[in-house]
Amino acid sequence: MHGRRLLSLPTQDEVEDKDWELTSTDIAKRERHLASLLDHFWRRWKTEYLLELKEAHRDRKSVQSHKELIKMNDIVVVHDENRSRSLRRLGRVMHLVRGNDGKIRGAKVKVAERGKKPTTLRRPIQRLYPIEIGNQDITQQKVDMDSTTIQPQKEEPTQRPRRAAAIKATEKRRELIRNEQLSTEISRSPLG
């Protein structure tokens, strides 16, 4: 945000605005506006983000087949054939289920619906789509921080360059202050 900071509170006269009234049409307009914003967000969530998340998961899976994509405490979208993509539930991976070959085959996921108790579901790994806010980033940062020593760097304050007019004005102020101090000292001296 740009602009100046507000350093004072409005006076009581400014707070009372007698001409302003909230009418039912104003409230209805505001409600329609907020509803359209919510609808717009919801449409973009359904059409763009969830679809992109699924495709990114599919691409990562093919590229990183040797790595395990879903880890403990990851937040995932739980695939459900009976629900539309936008209404699928979010869950947290509580336990990973490994097959006889040692590969992750499924997971126990804790999901919650509004107004209901959280439940634990068992789902195959193919039906779980990890969301970008995974636990691995935080864990990796902690490992990196522990394994390396951080050398403190000397920080130089970043300031924008001063304008020539501002520099000139500062010099004039200092000169005026010096002249004022000199004239005060001369008037106080016994010779003045």
Short mmCIF file of C-alpha atoms in Angstrom, two decimals:
data_model
loop_
_atom_site.label_atom_id
_atom_site.label_comp_id
_atom_site.label_asym_id
_atom_site.label_seq_id
_atom_site.Cartn_x
_atom_site.Cartn_y
_atom_site.Cartn_z
CA MET A 1 0.00 0.00 0.00
CA HIS A 2 1.15 3.48 -0.70
CA GLY A 3 0.19 6.74 0.82
CA ARG A 4 0.56 8.60 4.02
CA ARG A 5 -0.15 7.24 7.44
CA LEU A 6 -3.08 8.56 9.37
CA LEU A 7 -1.64 10.19 12.45
CA SER A 8 -4.74 11.64 14.00
CA LEU A 9 -8.24 10.51 14.80
CA PRO A 10 -11.20 12.28 13.26
CA THR A 11 -12.88 14.87 15.40
CA GLN A 12 -16.39 14.26 16.69
CA ASP A 13 -17.80 16.65 14.06
CA GLU A 14 -16.27 14.57 11.28
CA VAL A 15 -17.62 11.30 12.68
CA GLU A 16 -21.24 12.43 12.68
CA ASP A 17 -22.41 12.57 9.09
CA LYS A 18 -26.05 13.57 9.14
CA ASP A 19 -26.53 13.30 5.37
CA TRP A 20 -25.53 9.63 5.18
CA GLU A 21 -28.19 6.99 5.67
CA LEU A 22 -28.08 3.27 5.06
CA THR A 23 -31.10 2.19 3.06
CA SER A 24 -32.41 -1.26 2.30
CA THR A 25 -31.45 -0.83 -1.37
CA ASP A 26 -27.84 -0.11 -0.34
CA ILE A 27 -27.80 -3.25 1.77
CA ALA A 28 -29.31 -5.30 -1.05
CA LYS A 29 -26.71 -3.97 -3.52
CA ARG A 30 -23.91 -4.83 -1.10
CA GLU A 31 -25.30 -8.33 -0.59
CA ARG A 32 -25.50 -8.92 -4.35
CA HIS A 33 -21.95 -7.64 -4.79
CA LEU A 34 -20.56 -9.92 -2.07
CA ALA A 35 -22.52 -12.88 -3.46
CA SER A 36 -21.10 -12.27 -6.94
CA LEU A 37 -17.56 -12.08 -5.51
CA LEU A 38 -18.10 -15.36 -3.69
CA ASP A 39 -19.52 -17.00 -6.83
CA HIS A 40 -16.57 -15.75 -8.88
CA PHE A 41 -14.08 -17.14 -6.36
CA TRP A 42 -15.94 -20.46 -6.18
CA ARG A 43 -16.02 -20.82 -9.99
CA ARG A 44 -12.29 -20.12 -10.26
CA TRP A 45 -11.60 -22.56 -7.41
CA LYS A 46 -13.55 -25.30 -9.21
CA THR A 47 -12.37 -24.70 -12.73
CA GLU A 48 -8.80 -23.56 -12.28
CA TYR A 49 -7.19 -24.48 -8.98
CA LEU A 50 -8.55 -27.97 -8.34
CA LEU A 51 -8.02 -29.05 -11.93
CA GLU A 52 -4.50 -27.62 -11.96
CA LEU A 53 -3.76 -29.34 -8.66
CA LYS A 54 -4.85 -32.69 -10.05
CA GLU A 55 -2.75 -32.25 -13.20
CA ALA A 56 0.29 -31.10 -11.23
CA HIS A 57 -0.06 -34.16 -9.00
CA ARG A 58 -0.22 -36.40 -12.06
CA ASP A 59 2.87 -34.73 -13.58
CA ARG A 60 4.85 -34.90 -10.33
CA LYS A 61 3.88 -38.52 -9.93
CA SER A 62 5.31 -39.46 -13.34
CA VAL A 63 8.49 -37.43 -12.80
CA GLN A 64 9.10 -38.48 -9.21
CA SER A 65 8.00 -42.09 -9.35
CA HIS A 66 10.95 -43.17 -7.22
CA LYS A 67 10.03 -40.76 -4.44
CA GLU A 68 7.02 -40.98 -2.19
CA LEU A 69 4.76 -38.02 -2.87
CA ILE A 70 2.39 -38.14 0.06
CA LYS A 71 3.83 -37.96 3.54
CA MET A 72 2.48 -37.93 7.07
CA ASN A 73 0.51 -34.79 8.04
CA ASP A 74 0.12 -33.66 4.41
CA ILE A 75 -3.14 -31.92 3.55
CA VAL A 76 -4.85 -33.70 0.65
CA VAL A 77 -8.02 -33.48 -1.43
CA VAL A 78 -9.89 -36.78 -1.09
CA HIS A 79 -11.25 -38.01 -4.44
CA ASP A 80 -14.89 -39.07 -4.28
CA GLU A 81 -16.84 -40.22 -7.34
CA ASN A 82 -20.16 -39.18 -5.79
CA ARG A 83 -19.14 -35.56 -5.27
CA SER A 84 -18.32 -32.87 -7.76
CA ARG A 85 -14.73 -31.72 -7.82
CA SER A 86 -15.50 -28.50 -5.97
CA LEU A 87 -17.23 -30.30 -3.08
CA ARG A 88 -14.53 -32.86 -2.36
CA ARG A 89 -13.27 -32.95 1.18
CA LEU A 90 -9.90 -31.90 2.51
CA GLY A 91 -8.11 -34.19 4.92
CA ARG A 92 -4.87 -34.74 6.81
CA VAL A 93 -2.82 -37.90 6.26
CA MET A 94 -2.64 -39.62 9.64
CA HIS A 95 -1.04 -42.94 8.65
CA LEU A 96 0.57 -44.36 5.51
CA VAL A 97 -0.27 -47.92 4.47
CA ARG A 98 2.59 -49.83 2.84
CA GLY A 99 2.27 -52.89 0.64
CA ASN A 100 4.34 -56.08 0.79
CA ASP A 101 6.86 -54.49 -1.57
CA GLY A 102 7.41 -51.57 0.83
CA LYS A 103 5.77 -48.97 -1.41
CA ILE A 104 3.01 -46.72 -0.14
CA ARG A 105 -0.31 -48.10 -1.36
CA GLY A 106 -2.81 -46.13 0.71
CA ALA A 107 -3.35 -43.80 3.63
CA LYS A 108 -5.62 -43.18 6.57
CA VAL A 109 -6.96 -39.68 6.18
CA LYS A 110 -8.76 -37.65 8.83
CA VAL A 111 -11.52 -35.54 7.27
CA ALA A 112 -14.06 -33.23 8.82
CA GLU A 113 -17.28 -31.83 7.47
CA ARG A 114 -18.93 -28.71 8.73
CA GLY A 115 -21.06 -29.52 11.75
CA LYS A 116 -19.95 -33.15 11.99
CA LYS A 117 -17.32 -35.05 13.93
CA PRO A 118 -14.01 -35.74 12.17
CA THR A 119 -13.84 -39.21 10.64
CA THR A 120 -10.93 -41.34 9.50
CA LEU A 121 -11.06 -42.80 5.99
CA ARG A 122 -8.86 -45.38 4.32
CA ARG A 123 -8.14 -44.40 0.73
CA PRO A 124 -5.77 -45.62 -1.99
CA ILE A 125 -2.92 -43.27 -2.77
CA GLN A 126 -4.26 -42.72 -6.31
CA ARG A 127 -7.37 -41.05 -4.85
CA LEU A 128 -5.45 -38.49 -2.78
CA TYR A 129 -4.22 -35.23 -4.28
CA PRO A 130 -1.73 -33.36 -2.10
CA ILE A 131 -2.27 -29.65 -1.73
CA GLU A 132 0.73 -27.37 -2.08
CA ILE A 133 0.89 -26.60 1.63
CA GLY A 134 2.59 -29.80 2.61
CA ASN A 135 4.60 -30.62 5.70
CA GLN A 136 7.75 -31.50 3.72
CA ASP A 137 8.67 -27.87 3.03
CA ILE A 138 8.67 -27.01 6.71
CA THR A 139 10.57 -30.16 7.66
CA GLN A 140 13.17 -29.58 4.93
CA GLN A 141 13.70 -26.00 6.09
CA LYS A 142 14.28 -27.21 9.65
CA VAL A 143 16.82 -29.77 8.45
CA ASP A 144 18.59 -27.16 6.33
CA MET A 145 18.69 -24.72 9.24
CA ASP A 146 20.09 -27.37 11.60
CA SER A 147 22.77 -28.62 9.22
CA THR A 148 24.20 -25.27 8.18
CA THR A 149 25.60 -22.45 10.21
CA ILE A 150 24.30 -19.06 9.36
CA GLN A 151 26.84 -16.30 9.05
CA PRO A 152 25.37 -12.97 10.11
CA GLN A 153 25.49 -10.57 7.23
CA LYS A 154 25.87 -6.88 7.62
CA GLU A 155 22.60 -5.37 6.56
CA GLU A 156 22.62 -2.04 4.90
CA PRO A 157 19.38 -0.12 5.16
CA THR A 158 17.71 0.24 1.82
CA GLN A 159 16.61 3.76 1.13
CA ARG A 160 15.57 5.45 -1.99
CA PRO A 161 17.97 8.18 -3.16
CA ARG A 162 17.25 11.65 -1.89
CA ARG A 163 16.24 14.29 -4.35
CA ALA A 164 18.57 17.21 -4.98
CA ALA A 165 15.91 19.64 -3.73
CA ALA A 166 15.63 17.77 -0.43
CA ILE A 167 19.40 17.82 0.05
CA LYS A 168 19.53 21.54 -0.72
CA ALA A 169 16.67 22.25 1.71
CA THR A 170 18.42 20.32 4.50
CA GLU A 171 21.63 22.28 3.94
CA LYS A 172 19.71 25.59 4.06
CA ARG A 173 17.99 24.57 7.31
CA ARG A 174 21.31 23.69 8.91
CA GLU A 175 22.79 26.99 7.76
CA LEU A 176 19.84 28.92 9.20
CA ILE A 177 20.16 27.07 12.51
CA ARG A 178 23.91 27.82 12.67
CA ASN A 179 23.26 31.49 11.88
CA GLU A 180 20.55 31.61 14.56
CA GLN A 181 22.87 30.02 17.11
CA LEU A 182 25.68 32.44 16.20
CA SER A 183 23.39 35.46 16.53
CA THR A 184 22.17 34.20 19.92
CA GLU A 185 25.75 33.70 21.13
CA ILE A 186 26.76 37.17 19.94
CA SER A 187 23.79 38.80 21.70
CA ARG A 188 24.69 36.99 24.96
CA SER A 189 28.36 37.87 24.86
CA PRO A 190 29.49 40.90 26.91
CA LEU A 191 30.83 42.58 23.77
CA GLY A 192 27.52 42.34 21.85
#
